[in-house]
XYZ file of C-alpha atoms in Angstrom:
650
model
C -71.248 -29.824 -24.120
C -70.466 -26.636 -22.157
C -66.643 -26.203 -21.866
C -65.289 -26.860 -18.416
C -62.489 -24.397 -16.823
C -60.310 -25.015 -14.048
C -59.269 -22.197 -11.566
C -58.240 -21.739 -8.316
C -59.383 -25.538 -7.750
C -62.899 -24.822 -9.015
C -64.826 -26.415 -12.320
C -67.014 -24.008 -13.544
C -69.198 -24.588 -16.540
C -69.833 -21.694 -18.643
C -73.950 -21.873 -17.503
C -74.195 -19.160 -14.721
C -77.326 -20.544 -13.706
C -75.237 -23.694 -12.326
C -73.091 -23.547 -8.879
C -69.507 -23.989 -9.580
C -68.161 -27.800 -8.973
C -64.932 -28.326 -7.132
C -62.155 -30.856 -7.822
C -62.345 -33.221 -5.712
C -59.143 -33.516 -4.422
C -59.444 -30.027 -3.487
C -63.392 -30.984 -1.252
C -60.576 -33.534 0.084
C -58.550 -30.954 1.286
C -61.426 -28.880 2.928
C -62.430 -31.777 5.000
C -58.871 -31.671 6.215
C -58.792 -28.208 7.405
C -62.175 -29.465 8.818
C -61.732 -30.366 13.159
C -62.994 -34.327 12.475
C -60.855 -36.816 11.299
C -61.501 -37.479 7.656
C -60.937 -40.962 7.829
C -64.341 -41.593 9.838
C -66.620 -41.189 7.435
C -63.994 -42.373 4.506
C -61.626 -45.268 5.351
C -60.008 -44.883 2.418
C -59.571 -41.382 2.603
C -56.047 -41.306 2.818
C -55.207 -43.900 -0.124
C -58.037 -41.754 -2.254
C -56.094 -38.364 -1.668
C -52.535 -39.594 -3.061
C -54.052 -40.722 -6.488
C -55.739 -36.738 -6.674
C -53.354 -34.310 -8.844
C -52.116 -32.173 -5.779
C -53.301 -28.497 -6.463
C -50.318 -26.623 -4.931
C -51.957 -23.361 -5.161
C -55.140 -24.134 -3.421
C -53.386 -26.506 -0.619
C -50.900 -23.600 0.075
C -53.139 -20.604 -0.091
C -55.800 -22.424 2.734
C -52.770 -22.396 4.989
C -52.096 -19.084 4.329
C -56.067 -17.745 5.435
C -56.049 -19.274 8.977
C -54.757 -17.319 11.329
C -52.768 -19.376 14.431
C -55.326 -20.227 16.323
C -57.433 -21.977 13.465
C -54.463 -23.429 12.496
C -53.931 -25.511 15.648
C -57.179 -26.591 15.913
C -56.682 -28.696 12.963
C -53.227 -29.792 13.919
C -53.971 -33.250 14.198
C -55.387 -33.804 10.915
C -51.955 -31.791 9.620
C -50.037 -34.153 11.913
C -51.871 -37.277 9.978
C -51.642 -35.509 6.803
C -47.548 -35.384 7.059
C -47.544 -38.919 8.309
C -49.377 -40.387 5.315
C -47.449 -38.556 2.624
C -44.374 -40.293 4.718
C -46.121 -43.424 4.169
C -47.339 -42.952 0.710
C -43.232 -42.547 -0.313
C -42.959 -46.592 0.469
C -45.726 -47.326 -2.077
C -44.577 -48.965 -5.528
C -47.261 -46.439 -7.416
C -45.065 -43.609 -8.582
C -48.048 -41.683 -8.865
C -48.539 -41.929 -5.101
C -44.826 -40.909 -4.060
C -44.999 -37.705 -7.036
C -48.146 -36.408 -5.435
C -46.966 -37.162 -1.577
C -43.498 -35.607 -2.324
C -45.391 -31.985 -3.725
C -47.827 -32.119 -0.861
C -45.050 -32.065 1.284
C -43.321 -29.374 -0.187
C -47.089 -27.527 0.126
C -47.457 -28.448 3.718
C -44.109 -27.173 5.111
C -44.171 -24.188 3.010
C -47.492 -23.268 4.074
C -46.574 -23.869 7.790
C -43.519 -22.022 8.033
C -45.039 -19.340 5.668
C -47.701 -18.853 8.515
C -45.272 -18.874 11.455
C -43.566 -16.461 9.663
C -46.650 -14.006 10.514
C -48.224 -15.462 13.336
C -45.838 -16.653 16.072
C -46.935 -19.187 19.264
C -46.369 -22.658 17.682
C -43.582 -24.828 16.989
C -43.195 -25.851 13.366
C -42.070 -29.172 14.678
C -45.107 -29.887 16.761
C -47.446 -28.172 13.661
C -45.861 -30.418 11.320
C -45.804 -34.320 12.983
C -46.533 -33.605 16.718
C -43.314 -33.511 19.541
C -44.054 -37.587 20.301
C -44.019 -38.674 16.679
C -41.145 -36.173 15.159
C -38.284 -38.409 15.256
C -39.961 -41.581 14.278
C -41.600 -39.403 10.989
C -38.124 -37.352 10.086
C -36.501 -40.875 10.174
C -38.650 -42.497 8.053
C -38.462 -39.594 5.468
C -34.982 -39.056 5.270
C -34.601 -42.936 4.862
C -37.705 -43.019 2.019
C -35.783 -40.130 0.545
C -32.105 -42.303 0.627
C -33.659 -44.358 -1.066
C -35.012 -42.983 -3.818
C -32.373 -40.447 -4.875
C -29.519 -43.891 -4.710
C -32.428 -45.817 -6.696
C -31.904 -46.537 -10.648
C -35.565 -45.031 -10.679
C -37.159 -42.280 -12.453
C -35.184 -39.123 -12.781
C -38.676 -36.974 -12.214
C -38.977 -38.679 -8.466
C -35.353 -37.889 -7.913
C -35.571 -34.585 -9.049
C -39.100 -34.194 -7.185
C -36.742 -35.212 -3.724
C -34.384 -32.966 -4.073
C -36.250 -30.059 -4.299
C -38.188 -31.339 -1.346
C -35.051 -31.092 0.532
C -34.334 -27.576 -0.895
C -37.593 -26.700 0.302
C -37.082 -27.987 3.594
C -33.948 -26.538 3.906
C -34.609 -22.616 2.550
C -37.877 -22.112 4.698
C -36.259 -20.210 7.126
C -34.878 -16.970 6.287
C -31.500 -18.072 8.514
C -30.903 -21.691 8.003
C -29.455 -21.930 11.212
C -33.043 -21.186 12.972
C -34.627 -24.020 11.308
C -34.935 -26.584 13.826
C -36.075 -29.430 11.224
C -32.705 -29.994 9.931
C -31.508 -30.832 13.380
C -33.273 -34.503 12.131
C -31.434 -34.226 8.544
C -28.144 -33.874 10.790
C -28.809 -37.322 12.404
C -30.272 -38.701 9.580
C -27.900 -38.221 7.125
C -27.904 -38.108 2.846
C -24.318 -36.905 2.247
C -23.706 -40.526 0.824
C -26.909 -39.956 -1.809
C -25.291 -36.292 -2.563
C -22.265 -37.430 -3.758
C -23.531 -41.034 -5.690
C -25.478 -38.285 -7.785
C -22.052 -36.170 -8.129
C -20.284 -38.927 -9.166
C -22.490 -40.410 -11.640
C -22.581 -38.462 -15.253
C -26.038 -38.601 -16.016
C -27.263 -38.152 -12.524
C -24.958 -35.157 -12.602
C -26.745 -33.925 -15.583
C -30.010 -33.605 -14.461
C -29.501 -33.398 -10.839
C -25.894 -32.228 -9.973
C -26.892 -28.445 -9.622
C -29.544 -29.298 -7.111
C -27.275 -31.823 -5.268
C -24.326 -28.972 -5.000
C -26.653 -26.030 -3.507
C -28.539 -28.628 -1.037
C -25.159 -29.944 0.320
C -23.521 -26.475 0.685
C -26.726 -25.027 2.378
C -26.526 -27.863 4.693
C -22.670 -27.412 5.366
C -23.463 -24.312 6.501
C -26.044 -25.407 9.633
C -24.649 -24.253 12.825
C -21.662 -24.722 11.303
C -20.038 -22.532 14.292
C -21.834 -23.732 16.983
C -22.143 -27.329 17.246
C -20.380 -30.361 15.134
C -21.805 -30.456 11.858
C -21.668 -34.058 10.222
C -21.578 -32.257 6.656
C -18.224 -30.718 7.096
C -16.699 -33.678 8.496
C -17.664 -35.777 5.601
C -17.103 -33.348 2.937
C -13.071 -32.429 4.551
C -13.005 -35.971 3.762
C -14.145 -37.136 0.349
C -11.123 -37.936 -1.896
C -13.187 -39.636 -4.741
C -11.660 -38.171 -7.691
C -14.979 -38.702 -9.776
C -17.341 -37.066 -6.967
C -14.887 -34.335 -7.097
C -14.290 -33.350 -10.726
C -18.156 -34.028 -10.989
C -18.968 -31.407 -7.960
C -16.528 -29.007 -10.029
C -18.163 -29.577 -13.684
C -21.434 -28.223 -11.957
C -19.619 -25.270 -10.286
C -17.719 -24.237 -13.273
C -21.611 -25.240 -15.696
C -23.254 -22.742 -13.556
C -20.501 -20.200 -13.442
C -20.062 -20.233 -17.239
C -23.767 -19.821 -17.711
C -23.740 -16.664 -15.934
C -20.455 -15.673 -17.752
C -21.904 -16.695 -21.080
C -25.568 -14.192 -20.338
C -23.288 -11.523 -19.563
C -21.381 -11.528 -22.600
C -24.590 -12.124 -24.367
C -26.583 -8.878 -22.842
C -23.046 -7.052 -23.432
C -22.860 -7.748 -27.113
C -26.379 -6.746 -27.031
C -25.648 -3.654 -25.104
C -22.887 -2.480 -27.882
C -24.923 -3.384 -30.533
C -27.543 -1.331 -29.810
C -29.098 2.342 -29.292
C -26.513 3.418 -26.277
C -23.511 2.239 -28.607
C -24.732 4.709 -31.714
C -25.325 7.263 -29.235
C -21.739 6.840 -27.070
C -19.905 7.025 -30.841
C -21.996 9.966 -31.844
C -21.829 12.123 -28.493
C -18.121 10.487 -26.689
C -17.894 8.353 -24.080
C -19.735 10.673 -21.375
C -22.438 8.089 -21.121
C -20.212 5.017 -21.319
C -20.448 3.892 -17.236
C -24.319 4.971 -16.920
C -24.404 2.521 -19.982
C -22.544 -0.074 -18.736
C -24.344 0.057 -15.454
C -27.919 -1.742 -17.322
C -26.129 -4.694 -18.495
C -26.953 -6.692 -15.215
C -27.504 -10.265 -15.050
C -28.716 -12.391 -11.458
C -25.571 -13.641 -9.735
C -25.152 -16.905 -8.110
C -24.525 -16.807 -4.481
C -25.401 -20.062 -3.933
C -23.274 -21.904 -6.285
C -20.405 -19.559 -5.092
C -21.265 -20.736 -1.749
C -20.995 -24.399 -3.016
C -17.186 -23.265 -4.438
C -16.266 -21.778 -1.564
C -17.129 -24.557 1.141
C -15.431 -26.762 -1.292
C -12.063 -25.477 -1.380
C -12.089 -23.965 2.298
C -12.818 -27.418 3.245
C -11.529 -30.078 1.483
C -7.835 -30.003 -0.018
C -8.337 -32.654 -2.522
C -10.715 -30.348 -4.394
C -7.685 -27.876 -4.843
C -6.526 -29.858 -7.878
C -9.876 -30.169 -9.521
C -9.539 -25.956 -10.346
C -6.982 -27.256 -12.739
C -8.376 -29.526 -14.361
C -8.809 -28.598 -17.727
C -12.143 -28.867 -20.085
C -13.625 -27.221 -23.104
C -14.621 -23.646 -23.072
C -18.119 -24.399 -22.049
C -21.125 -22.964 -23.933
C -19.586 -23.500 -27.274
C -20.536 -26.714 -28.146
C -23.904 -27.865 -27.252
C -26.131 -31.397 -27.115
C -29.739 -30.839 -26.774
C -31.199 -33.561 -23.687
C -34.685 -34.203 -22.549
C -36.185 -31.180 -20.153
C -36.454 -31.590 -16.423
C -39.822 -32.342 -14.943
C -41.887 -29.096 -13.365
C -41.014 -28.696 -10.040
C -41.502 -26.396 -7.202
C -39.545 -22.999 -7.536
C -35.803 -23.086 -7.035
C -34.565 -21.966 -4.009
C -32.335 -18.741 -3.380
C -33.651 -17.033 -6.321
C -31.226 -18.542 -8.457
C -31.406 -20.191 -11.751
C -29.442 -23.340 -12.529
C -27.718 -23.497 -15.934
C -29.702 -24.472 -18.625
C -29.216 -28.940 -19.575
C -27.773 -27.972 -22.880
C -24.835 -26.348 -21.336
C -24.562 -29.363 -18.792
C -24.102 -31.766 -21.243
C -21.688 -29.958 -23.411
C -18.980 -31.054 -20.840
C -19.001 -34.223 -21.291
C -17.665 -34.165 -24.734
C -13.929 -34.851 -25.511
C -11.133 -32.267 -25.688
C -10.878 -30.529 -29.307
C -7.588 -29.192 -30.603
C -9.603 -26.083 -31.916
C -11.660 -25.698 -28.823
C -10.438 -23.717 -26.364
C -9.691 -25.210 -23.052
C -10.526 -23.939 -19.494
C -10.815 -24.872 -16.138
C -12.789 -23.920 -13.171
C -10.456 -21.463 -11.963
C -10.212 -19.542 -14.986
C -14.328 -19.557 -15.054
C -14.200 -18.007 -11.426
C -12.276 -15.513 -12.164
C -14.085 -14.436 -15.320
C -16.943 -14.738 -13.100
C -15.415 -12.437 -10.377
C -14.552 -9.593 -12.639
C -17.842 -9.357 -13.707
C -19.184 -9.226 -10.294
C -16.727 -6.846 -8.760
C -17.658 -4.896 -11.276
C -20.197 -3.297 -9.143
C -20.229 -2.983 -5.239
C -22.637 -0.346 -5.209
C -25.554 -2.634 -4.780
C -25.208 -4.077 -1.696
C -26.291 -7.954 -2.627
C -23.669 -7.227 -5.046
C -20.878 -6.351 -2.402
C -21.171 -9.546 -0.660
C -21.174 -11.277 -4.033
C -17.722 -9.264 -4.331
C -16.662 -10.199 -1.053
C -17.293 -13.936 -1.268
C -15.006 -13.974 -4.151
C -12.285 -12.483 -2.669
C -12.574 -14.759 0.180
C -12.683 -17.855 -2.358
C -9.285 -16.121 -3.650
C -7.799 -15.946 -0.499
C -8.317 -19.499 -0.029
C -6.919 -20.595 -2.373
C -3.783 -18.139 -2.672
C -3.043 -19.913 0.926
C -2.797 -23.114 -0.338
C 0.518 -24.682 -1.209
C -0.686 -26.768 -4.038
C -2.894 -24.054 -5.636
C 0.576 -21.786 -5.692
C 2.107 -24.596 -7.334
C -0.045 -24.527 -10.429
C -1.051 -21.123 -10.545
C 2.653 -20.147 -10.448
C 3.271 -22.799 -13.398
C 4.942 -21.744 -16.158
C 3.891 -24.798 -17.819
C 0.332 -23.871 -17.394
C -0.375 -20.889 -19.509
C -3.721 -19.762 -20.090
C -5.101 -16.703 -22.161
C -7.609 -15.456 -19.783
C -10.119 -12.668 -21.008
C -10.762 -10.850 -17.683
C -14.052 -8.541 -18.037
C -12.840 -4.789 -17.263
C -14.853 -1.676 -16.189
C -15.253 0.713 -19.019
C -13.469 3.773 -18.127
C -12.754 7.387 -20.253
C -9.267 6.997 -19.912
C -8.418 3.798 -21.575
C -9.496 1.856 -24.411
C -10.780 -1.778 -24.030
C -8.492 -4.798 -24.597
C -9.075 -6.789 -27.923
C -9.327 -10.862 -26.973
C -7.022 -11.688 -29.659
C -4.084 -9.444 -27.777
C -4.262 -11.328 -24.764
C -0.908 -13.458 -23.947
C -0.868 -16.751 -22.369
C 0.590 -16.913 -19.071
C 0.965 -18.492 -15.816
C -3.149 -18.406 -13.887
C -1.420 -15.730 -10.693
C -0.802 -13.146 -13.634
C -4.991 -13.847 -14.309
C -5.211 -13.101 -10.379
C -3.099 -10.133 -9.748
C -4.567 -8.531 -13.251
C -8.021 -9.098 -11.277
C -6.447 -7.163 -8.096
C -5.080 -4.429 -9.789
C -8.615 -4.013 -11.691
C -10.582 -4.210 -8.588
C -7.903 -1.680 -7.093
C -7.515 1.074 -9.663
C -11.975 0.802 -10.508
C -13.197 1.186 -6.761
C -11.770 4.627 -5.419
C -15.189 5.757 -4.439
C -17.691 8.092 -2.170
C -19.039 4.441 -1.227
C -15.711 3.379 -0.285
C -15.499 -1.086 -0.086
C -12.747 -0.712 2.544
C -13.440 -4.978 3.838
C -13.042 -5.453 -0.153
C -10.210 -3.341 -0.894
C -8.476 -5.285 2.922
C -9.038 -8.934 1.105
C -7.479 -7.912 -2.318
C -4.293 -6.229 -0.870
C -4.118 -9.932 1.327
C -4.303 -11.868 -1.616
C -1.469 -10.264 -3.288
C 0.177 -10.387 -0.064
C -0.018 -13.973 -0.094
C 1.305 -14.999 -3.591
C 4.368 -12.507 -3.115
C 4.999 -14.481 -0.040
C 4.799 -18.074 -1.936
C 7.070 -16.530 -4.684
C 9.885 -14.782 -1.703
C 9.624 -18.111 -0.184
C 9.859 -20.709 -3.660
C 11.881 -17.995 -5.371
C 9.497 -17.880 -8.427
C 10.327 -15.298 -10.658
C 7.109 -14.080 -12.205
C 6.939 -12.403 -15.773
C 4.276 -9.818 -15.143
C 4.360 -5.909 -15.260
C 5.022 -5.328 -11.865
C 4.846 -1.589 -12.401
C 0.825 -1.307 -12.926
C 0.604 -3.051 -9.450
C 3.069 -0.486 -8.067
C 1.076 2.677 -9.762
C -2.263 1.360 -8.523
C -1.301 0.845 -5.078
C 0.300 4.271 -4.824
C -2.703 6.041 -6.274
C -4.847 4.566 -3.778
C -2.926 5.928 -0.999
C -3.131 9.024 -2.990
C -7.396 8.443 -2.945
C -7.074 7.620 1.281
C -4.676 10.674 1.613
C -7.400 12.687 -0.615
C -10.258 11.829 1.283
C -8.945 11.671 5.141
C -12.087 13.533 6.264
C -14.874 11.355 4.913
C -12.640 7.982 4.723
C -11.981 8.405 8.446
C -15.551 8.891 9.678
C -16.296 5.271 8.421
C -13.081 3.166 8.128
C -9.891 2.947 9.981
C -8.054 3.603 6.585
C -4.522 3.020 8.482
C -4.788 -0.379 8.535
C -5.397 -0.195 4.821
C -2.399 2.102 4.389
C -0.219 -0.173 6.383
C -0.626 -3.265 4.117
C 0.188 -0.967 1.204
C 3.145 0.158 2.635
C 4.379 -3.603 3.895
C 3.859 -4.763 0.314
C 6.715 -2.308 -0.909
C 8.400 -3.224 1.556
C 8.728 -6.734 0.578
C 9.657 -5.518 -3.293
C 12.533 -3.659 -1.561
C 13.852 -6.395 0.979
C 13.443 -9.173 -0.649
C 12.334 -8.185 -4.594
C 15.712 -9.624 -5.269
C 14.618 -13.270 -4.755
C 11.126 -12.846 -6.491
C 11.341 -9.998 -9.286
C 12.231 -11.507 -12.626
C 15.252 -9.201 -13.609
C 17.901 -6.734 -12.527
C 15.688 -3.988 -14.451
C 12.441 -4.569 -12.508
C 14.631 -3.410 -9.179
C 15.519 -0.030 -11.239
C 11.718 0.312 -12.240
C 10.497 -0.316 -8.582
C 13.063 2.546 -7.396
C 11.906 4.702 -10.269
C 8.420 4.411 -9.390
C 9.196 4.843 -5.331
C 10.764 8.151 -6.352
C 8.847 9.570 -9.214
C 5.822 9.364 -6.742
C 7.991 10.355 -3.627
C 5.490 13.529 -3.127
C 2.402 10.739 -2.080
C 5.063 8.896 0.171
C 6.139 12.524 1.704
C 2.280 13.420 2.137
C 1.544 10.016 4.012
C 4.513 10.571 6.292
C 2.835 13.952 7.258
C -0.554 12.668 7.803
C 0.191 9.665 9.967
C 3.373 11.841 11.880
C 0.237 14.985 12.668
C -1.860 11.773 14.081
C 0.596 9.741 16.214
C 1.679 12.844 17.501
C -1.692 14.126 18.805
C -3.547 11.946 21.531
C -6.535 11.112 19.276
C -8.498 7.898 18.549
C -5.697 6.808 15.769
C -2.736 7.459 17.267
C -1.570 3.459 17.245
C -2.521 2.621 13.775
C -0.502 5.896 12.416
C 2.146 5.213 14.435
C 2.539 1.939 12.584
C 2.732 3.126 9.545
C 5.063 5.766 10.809
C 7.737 2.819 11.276
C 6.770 1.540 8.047
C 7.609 4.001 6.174
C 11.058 4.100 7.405
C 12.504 2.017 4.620
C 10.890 4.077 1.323
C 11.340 7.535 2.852
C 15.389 6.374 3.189
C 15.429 5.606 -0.474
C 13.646 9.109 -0.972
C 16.264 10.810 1.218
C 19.158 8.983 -0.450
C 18.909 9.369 -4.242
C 16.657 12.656 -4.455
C 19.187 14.813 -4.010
C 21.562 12.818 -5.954
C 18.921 12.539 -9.125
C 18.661 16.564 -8.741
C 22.481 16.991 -8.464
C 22.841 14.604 -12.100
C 20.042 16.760 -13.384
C 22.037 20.166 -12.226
C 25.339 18.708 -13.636
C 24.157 17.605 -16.900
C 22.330 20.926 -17.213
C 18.881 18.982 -17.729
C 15.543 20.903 -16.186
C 13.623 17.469 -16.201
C 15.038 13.758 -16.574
C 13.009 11.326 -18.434
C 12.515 7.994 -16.988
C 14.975 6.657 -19.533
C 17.828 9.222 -18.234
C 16.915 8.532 -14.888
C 17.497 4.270 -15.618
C 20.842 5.360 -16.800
C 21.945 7.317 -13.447
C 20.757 4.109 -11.524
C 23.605 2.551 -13.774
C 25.920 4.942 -11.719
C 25.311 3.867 -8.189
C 24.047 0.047 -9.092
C 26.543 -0.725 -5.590
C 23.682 1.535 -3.298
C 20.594 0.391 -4.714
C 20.707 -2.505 -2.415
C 20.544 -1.643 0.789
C 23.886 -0.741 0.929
C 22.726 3.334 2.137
C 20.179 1.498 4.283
C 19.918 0.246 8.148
C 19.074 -3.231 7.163
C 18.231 -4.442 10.396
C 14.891 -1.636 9.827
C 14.060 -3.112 6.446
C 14.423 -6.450 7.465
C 11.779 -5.930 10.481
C 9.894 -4.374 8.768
C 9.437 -6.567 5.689
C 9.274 -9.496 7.997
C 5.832 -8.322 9.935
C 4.045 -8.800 6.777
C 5.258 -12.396 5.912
């Protein structure tokens, strides 16, 4: 018997002296995309095509070959097409609803794909006709309820969700695609969270379930009232909310877990012998392969969680085991149609490990700590542009959360100390950290070590002044919630200090170019407020009398980028250019550090020329401040200045 071979919906025998055969369901298909109704000649036409294995390829690539006109010629039969595979999701075969669910996905793919090319028809209209449209998105939203809140097969499920995915991802803007107006009215944010809440829905679903219901927070989300975001400000289920933060953190800790993977892989390998045989020359074009796809979707998910709903605040807390180190093996997820976004959801073995028990020799996380692992592997990099907004989305997630009361609360908890192993740019000048050196502190130290990172590794040509805005805001904020709780943080204040002065250093450096792109004043001014607040009101936030002396040491070892500043911004509020305003600002600002500059230069240089010393060591220097402890605070200042001025950025 000759052996048959299937392709591109054709049966060929291996005689060439035979025509090729088609499937059938794919001679069904052509009689669609024929003017007549099918049904004439065939009654049951329609129940015949549903029991047919759907050929994706071939059903999708005859879309594709008409051009527009073709294609409404044979709107009607699409219009009937749509409405049967509507119909066929009632029937109790579950053959029937598998193959009507992928020939929907086909169908509006195809469609869209061909508007997308060939403008002059509605999608709406293509799809189920203007007269029918509501009638047919009701019924499918309903069929589609019900069998995602069924105790049926997890394929079907599965299968519906990525129908909605599709339906939802067609359009390049999600806010163009009419369709969901329907999905609005009709809603499944009840069905999204029942799989959320439920374990092993979660497991083979939640992933899906997260990315559809952020994508569809995000609808018109600024122009009209979006159902979405009322529900989801809403939900205080504690289950539906731990469970929508299991999948964040799963898919987070996947992409943490590849990462460390292709690293170890990276330093095992040929550029490792060659970086220890030549130096470290090569070490950033090295590090720059070791790239793994981000997220953006499930960091959408995060952020639309936590800008919206407060109750999700405490689930970043909650702790779990360090996932990815203990693994259960589960049953693969039926083939579906291609995940949307160009993502990847994390792999069921890493889902599942979750669910097991806390372990005394396991370490625990939470969701916070995974984002902020996550983050420092994405800021790593702004030069790529899909890479920046990654960056930026992060921040913004940060800044979220260092406004909320309650997130303060346990990220400022001394009770709550973590050892977090932040990822860190190679550089020449410093070594890498060893895990096992890491201390365990309170989660802000985690936060500010990320700032300071981001801060000291991104003084480039290609300057990320929007980034480099939303870091020096989130330290803003937590030194506000500490001035205002009086929360005396244990962290080395003096790397933030040194990082923030050498990037004014970097804006001073770079005036020219910086200026051309970026109104680096406004930049500048932050810095500068941020000092201010050390100085004015250090007293109720800094954790000891020392950390004053070492904030005063800094101010004046450094006074020279301080005195350079002044200059700059003085020669542009004085001339009547395009920056006047913003260096005028910073001209006031500056009013409280220069004072400090003026008062105890002189003095330091009079000690030195007393005690017959050429240069004082920082040590020496400590001691003098032991001498005129009385004028460190403000008591050589105009308060009234500092106190203004501190107070604009609070």
């Amino acid at each position: 018997m000759a052996q048959v071979e299937k392709r591109g919906g054709l049966l060929r025998k291996s005689s060439a002296s035979k025509k090729p055969l088609k499937e059938k369901v794919v001679l069904m298909y052509d009689e669609i995309f024929m003017t007549e109704d099918p049904s004439k000649c065939s009654p049951r036409f329609w129940e015949e095509l549903f029991l047919m294995k759907v050929n994706l390829e071939y059903l999708e690539g005859k879309l594709e070959s008409l051009d527009g006109e073709e294609l409404m010629k044979i709107k009607d039969n699409i219009n009937c097409l749509f409405q049967h595979c509507i119909q066929a999701l009632g029937e109790e075969h579950p053959i029937r609803v598998v193959n009507a669910l992928q020939t929907l996905c086909a169908l509006i793919r195809g469609v869209h794909q061909k508007n997308k090319s060939t403008s002059g028809f509605d999608i709406i209209n293509m799809l189920m006709g203007f007269d029918k449209a509501e009638l047919c998105m009701k019924n499918l939203m309903e069929s589609l309820d019900s069998l995602l809140c069924a105790e049926g097969s997890e394929s079907l499920k599965s299968l519906c969700l990525k129908l909605l995915l599709c339906l939802v991802t067609v359009t390049d803007n999600i806010s163009q695609n009419t369709i969901l107006e329907y999905v609005m009215i009709n809603s499944i944010f009840e069905a999204i969270l029942q799989i959320l809440s439920h374990p092993p829905s979660r497991r083979e679903h939640g992933y899906d379930a997260v990315v559809l219901l952020a994508l569809l927070v995000n609808y018109r989300k600024y122009e009209s009232v979006n159902p979405y975001i009322v529900k989801l400000s809403i939900v205080d289920d504690e289950a539906t909310l731990n469970g929508m933060g299991l999948v964040i953190a799963q898919a987070l800790s996947e992409y943490n877990r590849q990462y460390k993977d292709k690293e170890e892989e990276h330093q095992s390998g040929f550029f490792s012998a060659l970086t220890n045989m030549v130096g470290s020359m090569f070490i950033a074009d090295a590090h720059e392969k070791i790239s793994v796809q981000t997220n953006e979707a499930i960091l959408l998910a995060l952020y639309e969680a936590v800008h919206l709903n407060r109750n999700f605040i405490t689930v970043l807390a909650q702790s779990h085991p360090e996932m990815g180190l203990v693994t259960t093996p589960v049953s693969p997820a039926p083939t579906t149609p291609a995940t949307p976004l160009g993502t990847t959801p994390p792999s069921s073995d890493v889902i599942s490990s979750v669910e097991l028990p806390l372990d005394a020799d396991v370490q625990t996380s939470n969701l916070l700590i995974t984002f902020l692992k996550y983050s420092s592997i994405v800021m790593q990099d702004t030069k790529d542009e899909h890479r920046l907004h990654s960056g930026k989305l992060c921040l913004i997630i940060l800044t979220c959360i260092a406004e909320d009361q309650y997130a303060n609360a346990f990220l400022h908890d001394d009770n709550m100390n973590f050892r977090v192993n932040l990822h860190r740019m190679p550089m020449r000048h410093r070594k890498k950290a060893a895990d096992k050196n890491l201390p365990c502190r309170p989660l802000v130290c985690a936060v500010l070590d990320l700032m300071v990172e981001f801060i000291v590794t991104h003084m480039m040509k290609e300057f990320p002044m929007d980034l480099y805005v939303r870091c020096i805001q989130v330290v803003h904020k937590l030194l506000c919630y500490q001035k205002k709780c009086r929360v005396r943080l244990h962290y080395t204040w003096r790397e933030l200090w040194s990082a923030l002065i050498n990037l004014l250093k970097f804006l001073m450096s770079n005036e020219t170019v910086l200026l051309a792109k970026h109104n680096i004043f406004t930049l500048a001014l932050m810095i500068v407020n941020l000092f201010n607040m050390f100085i004015t009101y250090g007293d109720t936030f800094l954790p000891t009398p020392s950390s004053y002396d070492e904030l005063y040491y800094e101010i004046i070892r450094m006074h020279q980028s301080f005195d350079n500043l002044y200059s700059m911004v003085l020669r542009l509020s004085t001339n009547a250019g395009q920056w006047k305003e913003a260096a005028s600002k910073v001209t006031h600002a500056l009013v409280n550090i220069r004072a400090i500059i003026n008062h105890f230069n002189p003095k330091i240089e009079s000690y030195a020329a007393v005690n017959h010393i050429s240069q004082l060591s920082e040590e020496q220097i400590l001691a003098f401040w032991l001498t005129c402890s009385t004028e460190k605070k403000f008591g050589h200042l105009e308060e009234v200045h500092i106190r203004q001025s501190a107070d604009m950025c609070c």
